[in-house]
Amino acid sequence: MKKSILKLFLVGAFSTLSLTSCSNDDDNGGETTPSGFVANPADFQGELKSGDKVTLDASKTYYLTGKIQVNDGAVLNIPAGTKIVAQGGTKSFIAVAQGGQIFANGTSSNPVVFTSDSKTPGSWGGVVLCGKAPINKAKSATAEVSELTYGGDVTNDNSGSITYTCIEYAGAIFNKDKEFNGLSLFGVGNGTKIEYVQMYAGSDDGIEFFGGTVNTKYIVSNENEDDQFDWTEGWIGTNEFWYAKEGRNKGNRGLEADNNSSNNELSPFSNPIIKNATFIGLGGTYEGSENQAMKLREGTKGKFENLVLANWAKGIDIEHDVTLSWIPKDLFIKNVQFINVGVEATGKNKAGASIDVSNAYSKANNTGAGNGVDTPTWAKGWTVGL
């Protein structure tokens, strides 16, 4: 009799737990984590804390109403086909802290999409990753758009994976010196995977690297209102297949590359490798003051190969003594093709005097990101605005 009563008690208890669990999932539209975080599609915001592992439901649309912060020891999984619609300007963004991870992994036919209801540039923040890889600003620093710490000495630090993902209408502005980008990579390590990612129609830069060692491949940055690609603070990474295209009759440079604005001689020096890239501007008569395909300055190094620069007033602009000193060994553009470019290249030293930089590049016809000025095959099907 005692055994029978015990069996009935256990069956009842497990049934109650099962019903309670199902009820929580149905009511919240997401999962409850050890910290109490709930991924509520109608009000998606909050902090994931250590031990939290949250996987979104691709069948639901998530409305980002505030900050999502993925803290140390937490994981946010965003499966293929998930759509996150943001609102709220600078208050609305996704930030991954040191030790946290994000896995936003779409497919070519079913990308992950971050967008906004208004479909207006700058209508929300963007995606921010903060890692533990080296920077030259200091041993560590505070990211301006999330107030999270970044930097360190872990070159292979892993902040997760972002693949087949579109980030649209980001770049909310605090003031003229403080703005979000579509994707901001602060001290991100090369254990992180960034491939097949698009930044579209943001109000500031498409993608910006603040130091770190992260590598990228198959990146599209188009119709962003400032620079399409940007780096600073000692970024070192290997990259292939970048495609940039300005639009909406508003934009600055295809690429803006710095080492450190406060001290051009700080190490580690920015020194990425960029192979197979196309940068398309708004035309040689466009009156923007920064109508340049590539601005290389403030001590950056860089090795480039197989570039197409099309529709710019100026192709290559190199400034500052330290930057000029790297030519041609540590700063060189091999096989660049100029199409509808007014002036191929100019140089200027710290005193403002013009410097001949013809030994910084060699010319050749090539395919750039894969198809010259046209949309490369690898960018078709999962991107917008091309």
Coordinates of C-alpha atoms in Angstrom, one line a residue:
M1 CA 0.0 0.0 0.0
K2 CA 2.8 2.4 0.9
K3 CA 4.5 1.7 -2.5
S4 CA 1.3 2.4 -4.4
I5 CA 0.8 5.7 -2.6
L6 CA 4.4 6.7 -3.3
K7 CA 3.9 6.0 -7.0
L8 CA 0.8 8.0 -7.2
F9 CA 2.5 10.9 -5.4
L10 CA 5.5 10.9 -7.8
V11 CA 3.2 10.7 -10.9
G12 CA 1.2 13.6 -9.7
A13 CA 4.3 15.6 -8.9
F14 CA 5.9 15.1 -12.3
S15 CA 2.6 15.9 -14.0
T16 CA 2.4 19.2 -12.1
L17 CA 6.0 20.1 -13.0
S18 CA 5.3 19.3 -16.7
L19 CA 2.1 21.4 -16.8
T20 CA 3.8 24.3 -15.0
S21 CA 6.7 24.2 -17.5
C22 CA 4.5 24.2 -20.5
S23 CA 2.3 27.0 -19.1
N24 CA 5.4 29.2 -18.6
D25 CA 6.6 28.8 -22.2
D26 CA 3.1 29.5 -23.6
D27 CA 2.5 32.5 -21.4
N28 CA 5.9 34.2 -21.9
G29 CA 6.6 33.3 -25.5
G30 CA 10.2 32.6 -24.6
E31 CA 12.2 30.8 -21.9
T32 CA 12.7 31.6 -18.3
T33 CA 16.4 31.4 -17.3
P34 CA 18.1 30.9 -13.9
S35 CA 18.3 34.6 -13.5
G36 CA 14.6 35.1 -14.3
F37 CA 15.2 36.6 -17.8
V38 CA 12.3 36.1 -20.2
A39 CA 12.5 36.5 -23.9
N40 CA 9.2 38.3 -24.4
P41 CA 8.5 38.9 -28.1
A42 CA 6.3 41.8 -27.4
D43 CA 8.7 43.5 -25.1
F44 CA 12.2 42.2 -25.9
Q45 CA 14.7 43.8 -23.5
G46 CA 16.7 43.0 -20.3
E47 CA 20.0 41.4 -19.3
L48 CA 21.1 37.8 -19.7
K49 CA 23.3 36.9 -16.7
S50 CA 25.9 34.1 -16.1
G51 CA 24.3 30.7 -16.7
D52 CA 21.5 32.1 -18.9
K53 CA 21.2 30.4 -22.3
V54 CA 18.4 31.8 -24.3
T55 CA 17.2 30.6 -27.7
L56 CA 14.7 32.7 -29.6
D57 CA 11.8 31.3 -31.5
A58 CA 12.2 31.9 -35.3
S59 CA 8.4 31.7 -35.8
K60 CA 7.9 34.8 -33.7
T61 CA 8.8 38.5 -34.3
Y62 CA 10.7 40.1 -31.4
Y63 CA 10.1 43.8 -30.8
L64 CA 13.3 45.3 -29.3
T65 CA 12.0 48.0 -26.9
G66 CA 15.2 48.6 -25.0
K67 CA 18.6 47.2 -24.3
I68 CA 19.5 43.5 -24.6
Q69 CA 22.7 42.9 -22.8
V70 CA 24.4 39.5 -22.8
N71 CA 26.7 39.4 -19.8
D72 CA 29.7 37.3 -18.9
G73 CA 28.8 33.6 -19.0
A74 CA 25.5 34.1 -20.8
V75 CA 24.5 33.0 -24.4
L76 CA 22.0 34.4 -26.8
N77 CA 21.0 32.1 -29.7
I78 CA 19.2 33.7 -32.6
P79 CA 18.2 31.0 -35.2
A80 CA 17.8 31.3 -38.9
G81 CA 14.8 33.3 -40.0
T82 CA 14.4 35.2 -36.7
K83 CA 13.2 38.8 -37.2
I84 CA 13.9 41.5 -34.5
V85 CA 12.2 44.8 -35.0
A86 CA 13.7 47.6 -33.0
Q87 CA 12.3 50.9 -31.8
G88 CA 13.5 53.5 -29.2
G89 CA 16.5 55.2 -30.7
T90 CA 19.7 55.1 -28.6
K91 CA 17.9 53.1 -25.9
S92 CA 17.4 50.1 -28.1
F93 CA 20.4 47.9 -29.0
I94 CA 22.0 44.5 -28.6
A95 CA 25.2 44.4 -26.6
V96 CA 27.5 41.5 -25.8
A97 CA 29.8 42.0 -22.8
Q98 CA 33.2 40.4 -22.3
G99 CA 32.7 36.7 -21.7
G100 CA 29.2 36.7 -23.2
Q101 CA 28.3 35.2 -26.6
I102 CA 25.8 35.7 -29.4
F103 CA 25.0 33.2 -32.1
A104 CA 23.0 34.8 -34.8
N105 CA 23.2 32.3 -37.6
G106 CA 20.9 32.5 -40.5
T107 CA 21.2 30.9 -43.9
S108 CA 21.3 32.3 -47.5
S109 CA 17.6 31.6 -47.9
N110 CA 16.6 32.5 -44.3
P111 CA 18.8 35.2 -42.8
V112 CA 18.5 36.7 -39.3
V113 CA 17.2 40.2 -39.7
F114 CA 17.5 43.2 -37.3
T115 CA 15.3 46.0 -38.6
S116 CA 12.9 48.8 -37.5
D117 CA 9.3 49.6 -38.1
S118 CA 10.0 53.1 -39.4
K119 CA 12.7 51.9 -41.8
T120 CA 14.5 55.1 -41.2
P121 CA 18.3 55.3 -40.7
G122 CA 19.3 55.8 -37.1
S123 CA 16.0 54.6 -35.7
W124 CA 17.7 52.2 -33.2
G125 CA 21.2 51.5 -31.9
G126 CA 22.7 48.5 -33.5
V127 CA 24.7 45.4 -32.5
V128 CA 27.8 45.8 -30.2
L129 CA 30.3 43.2 -29.3
C130 CA 32.9 43.7 -26.6
G131 CA 35.8 41.3 -26.4
K132 CA 39.1 40.7 -24.6
A133 CA 41.5 41.0 -27.6
P134 CA 44.3 43.7 -27.6
I135 CA 43.6 47.4 -28.3
N136 CA 46.1 50.3 -28.4
K137 CA 43.9 52.8 -26.6
A138 CA 44.8 51.3 -23.2
K139 CA 44.9 47.9 -21.6
S140 CA 41.2 48.1 -21.5
A141 CA 38.6 50.8 -22.2
T142 CA 34.9 51.6 -22.0
A143 CA 32.9 51.3 -25.2
E144 CA 31.2 54.6 -25.9
V145 CA 27.9 53.2 -27.0
S146 CA 27.2 50.6 -24.4
E147 CA 29.5 51.6 -21.5
L148 CA 30.9 48.0 -21.4
T149 CA 34.6 47.2 -20.9
Y150 CA 36.6 46.0 -23.9
G151 CA 40.2 45.1 -24.6
G152 CA 42.8 42.7 -23.0
D153 CA 45.3 40.2 -24.2
V154 CA 43.2 37.3 -25.4
T155 CA 43.8 37.3 -29.1
N156 CA 41.5 34.2 -29.7
D157 CA 38.7 35.5 -27.6
N158 CA 35.3 34.2 -28.8
S159 CA 32.2 36.4 -28.7
G160 CA 30.2 33.9 -30.7
S161 CA 29.1 33.8 -34.4
I162 CA 27.2 36.1 -36.7
T163 CA 26.5 34.7 -40.1
Y164 CA 23.9 35.4 -42.8
T165 CA 22.6 38.3 -40.8
C166 CA 21.2 41.7 -42.0
I167 CA 21.4 44.8 -39.7
E168 CA 19.2 47.5 -41.0
Y169 CA 18.4 51.2 -40.1
A170 CA 20.8 51.3 -37.1
G171 CA 23.2 54.0 -36.0
A172 CA 21.1 56.0 -33.5
I173 CA 22.8 59.3 -32.6
F174 CA 23.6 60.6 -29.1
N175 CA 25.5 63.7 -30.4
K176 CA 28.0 64.5 -33.2
D177 CA 30.8 62.6 -31.3
K178 CA 28.8 59.6 -30.1
E179 CA 26.9 57.4 -32.5
F180 CA 26.1 53.8 -32.9
N181 CA 27.2 51.9 -36.0
G182 CA 25.4 49.0 -37.6
L183 CA 27.9 46.5 -36.2
S184 CA 30.5 47.8 -33.6
L185 CA 33.4 45.4 -32.8
F186 CA 35.2 46.5 -29.7
G187 CA 38.4 44.4 -28.9
V188 CA 36.8 41.4 -30.5
G189 CA 39.0 38.3 -30.8
N190 CA 39.6 36.0 -33.7
G191 CA 37.7 33.1 -32.1
T192 CA 34.6 35.1 -33.2
K193 CA 33.1 34.3 -36.6
I194 CA 31.8 37.2 -38.7
E195 CA 30.8 36.1 -42.2
Y196 CA 28.0 36.9 -44.6
V197 CA 26.8 40.0 -42.7
Q198 CA 25.2 43.1 -44.1
M199 CA 24.8 46.5 -42.7
Y200 CA 22.2 48.5 -44.5
A201 CA 21.0 52.1 -44.4
G202 CA 22.4 53.1 -41.0
S203 CA 22.9 56.7 -40.0
D204 CA 26.6 56.3 -39.1
D205 CA 29.2 53.7 -40.2
G206 CA 28.2 50.3 -41.4
I207 CA 30.8 48.3 -39.5
E208 CA 33.6 49.6 -37.3
F209 CA 36.5 47.8 -35.7
F210 CA 37.9 49.2 -32.4
G211 CA 41.1 47.2 -32.1
G212 CA 40.9 43.5 -31.6
T213 CA 41.9 40.6 -33.9
V214 CA 38.6 39.5 -35.4
N215 CA 38.6 38.2 -39.0
T216 CA 35.7 38.7 -41.5
K217 CA 34.6 37.4 -44.8
Y218 CA 31.8 38.2 -47.2
I219 CA 30.7 41.5 -45.8
V220 CA 28.2 43.9 -47.4
S221 CA 28.0 47.5 -46.2
N222 CA 25.6 49.7 -48.3
E223 CA 23.7 53.0 -48.1
N224 CA 25.1 53.9 -44.7
E225 CA 25.2 57.6 -44.2
D226 CA 28.8 57.9 -43.0
D227 CA 31.6 55.4 -43.9
Q228 CA 30.8 51.9 -45.1
F229 CA 33.9 50.4 -43.3
D230 CA 35.9 51.9 -40.5
W231 CA 38.7 50.8 -38.1
T232 CA 40.8 52.3 -35.3
E233 CA 42.7 51.5 -32.1
G234 CA 45.0 48.8 -33.5
W235 CA 42.8 46.4 -35.3
I236 CA 44.6 43.4 -36.8
G237 CA 42.5 41.0 -38.9
T238 CA 42.4 39.0 -42.1
N239 CA 39.5 39.7 -44.4
E240 CA 38.2 38.6 -47.8
F241 CA 35.3 39.8 -50.0
W242 CA 34.0 43.2 -48.9
Y243 CA 31.4 45.0 -50.9
A244 CA 30.5 48.6 -50.2
K245 CA 28.0 50.7 -52.1
E246 CA 26.8 54.2 -51.2
G247 CA 23.3 55.4 -51.9
R248 CA 20.3 57.6 -50.9
N249 CA 22.5 60.5 -52.1
K250 CA 24.2 60.6 -48.8
G251 CA 27.5 59.1 -47.6
N252 CA 31.1 59.7 -46.9
R253 CA 34.0 57.3 -47.5
G254 CA 34.0 53.7 -48.6
L255 CA 36.8 53.0 -46.0
E256 CA 38.2 55.2 -43.2
A257 CA 41.2 53.6 -41.6
D258 CA 43.0 54.9 -38.4
N259 CA 45.5 53.6 -35.9
N260 CA 45.1 56.0 -33.0
S261 CA 44.0 59.7 -33.3
S262 CA 45.7 60.7 -30.0
N263 CA 49.0 59.1 -30.7
N264 CA 49.7 57.8 -34.2
E265 CA 52.7 55.7 -32.9
L266 CA 50.8 53.6 -30.4
S267 CA 51.0 49.8 -30.8
P268 CA 49.7 47.4 -31.7
F269 CA 49.3 49.2 -35.0
S270 CA 46.2 48.8 -37.0
N271 CA 47.4 46.3 -39.6
P272 CA 44.7 44.3 -41.4
I273 CA 44.8 42.3 -44.6
I274 CA 42.0 43.1 -47.0
K275 CA 41.7 41.0 -50.2
N276 CA 39.0 41.2 -52.9
A277 CA 37.0 44.3 -52.2
T278 CA 34.8 46.7 -54.1
F279 CA 34.0 50.3 -52.9
I280 CA 31.4 52.2 -55.0
G281 CA 30.7 55.9 -54.3
L282 CA 28.1 58.4 -55.4
G283 CA 30.1 59.8 -58.3
G284 CA 32.9 62.2 -58.9
T285 CA 30.6 65.3 -58.9
Y286 CA 29.0 64.4 -55.5
E287 CA 29.8 67.4 -53.2
G288 CA 30.4 65.5 -50.0
S289 CA 33.6 66.7 -48.3
E290 CA 34.7 63.1 -47.8
N291 CA 34.1 61.8 -51.3
Q292 CA 37.0 59.3 -51.1
A293 CA 37.1 55.6 -51.6
M294 CA 39.9 55.0 -49.0
K295 CA 41.2 57.3 -46.3
L296 CA 44.3 55.9 -44.6
R297 CA 45.6 58.0 -41.7
E298 CA 46.8 58.4 -38.1
G299 CA 49.4 55.7 -38.3
T300 CA 47.5 52.7 -39.8
K301 CA 49.3 50.0 -41.7
G302 CA 47.5 47.7 -44.1
K303 CA 47.9 45.2 -46.9
F304 CA 45.3 45.3 -49.7
E305 CA 45.0 43.2 -52.8
N306 CA 42.6 43.1 -55.7
L307 CA 40.4 46.2 -55.2
V308 CA 37.9 48.0 -57.4
L309 CA 37.3 51.7 -56.6
A310 CA 34.4 53.2 -58.6
N311 CA 32.6 56.5 -58.7
W312 CA 34.6 58.7 -56.4
A313 CA 36.1 62.1 -56.5
K314 CA 39.3 60.6 -55.0
G315 CA 40.4 57.0 -54.9
I316 CA 43.1 56.9 -52.2
D317 CA 44.0 59.5 -49.6
I318 CA 46.9 58.9 -47.3
E319 CA 47.7 61.3 -44.4
H320 CA 50.1 61.9 -41.5
D321 CA 53.8 61.1 -41.2
V322 CA 53.6 57.8 -39.5
T323 CA 51.1 56.5 -42.0
L324 CA 53.3 57.7 -44.9
S325 CA 56.4 56.0 -43.4
W326 CA 54.8 52.6 -43.8
I327 CA 54.8 52.9 -47.6
P328 CA 55.4 50.5 -49.4
K329 CA 56.4 47.7 -47.1
D330 CA 53.7 47.9 -44.5
L331 CA 51.1 49.9 -46.4
F332 CA 50.5 48.9 -49.9
I333 CA 47.5 48.3 -52.3
K334 CA 48.3 45.7 -54.8
N335 CA 46.2 45.5 -58.0
V336 CA 43.7 48.3 -57.7
Q337 CA 41.4 49.2 -60.5
F338 CA 40.0 52.8 -60.7
I339 CA 36.7 53.3 -62.5
N340 CA 35.2 56.8 -62.9
V341 CA 37.6 58.2 -60.2
G342 CA 38.6 61.9 -60.5
V343 CA 42.0 61.7 -58.8
E344 CA 43.6 58.4 -58.2
A345 CA 45.7 59.2 -55.0
T346 CA 47.0 62.0 -52.9
G347 CA 49.2 62.2 -49.8
K348 CA 49.8 64.8 -47.2
N349 CA 52.2 65.0 -44.3
K350 CA 51.7 66.4 -40.8
A351 CA 52.7 69.9 -41.9
G352 CA 50.1 69.8 -44.7
A353 CA 52.6 69.5 -47.6
S354 CA 51.6 67.3 -50.5
I355 CA 53.5 64.0 -50.7
D356 CA 53.8 61.7 -53.8
V357 CA 52.2 58.3 -52.8
S358 CA 52.4 56.7 -56.3
N359 CA 54.5 53.9 -54.7
A360 CA 51.7 53.0 -52.4
Y361 CA 49.7 51.1 -55.0
S362 CA 49.9 49.1 -58.3
K363 CA 47.1 49.1 -60.8
A364 CA 45.5 46.1 -62.6
N365 CA 42.0 45.1 -63.8
N366 CA 40.4 42.7 -61.4
T367 CA 37.0 41.5 -60.1
G368 CA 37.2 43.1 -56.6
A369 CA 34.6 41.5 -54.4
G370 CA 33.8 39.0 -57.1
N371 CA 31.9 40.7 -59.9
G372 CA 33.6 44.1 -60.4
V373 CA 31.1 46.9 -59.6
D374 CA 28.1 44.6 -59.9
T375 CA 26.7 42.6 -57.0
P376 CA 28.8 39.6 -56.3
T377 CA 27.2 36.2 -56.5
W378 CA 27.8 35.4 -52.9
A379 CA 25.8 38.5 -51.8
K380 CA 22.7 37.6 -53.7
G381 CA 19.5 36.3 -52.1
W382 CA 20.0 37.2 -48.5
T383 CA 20.8 41.0 -48.8
V384 CA 18.7 44.1 -49.5
G385 CA 19.2 47.3 -51.4
L386 CA 21.6 45.9 -54.0

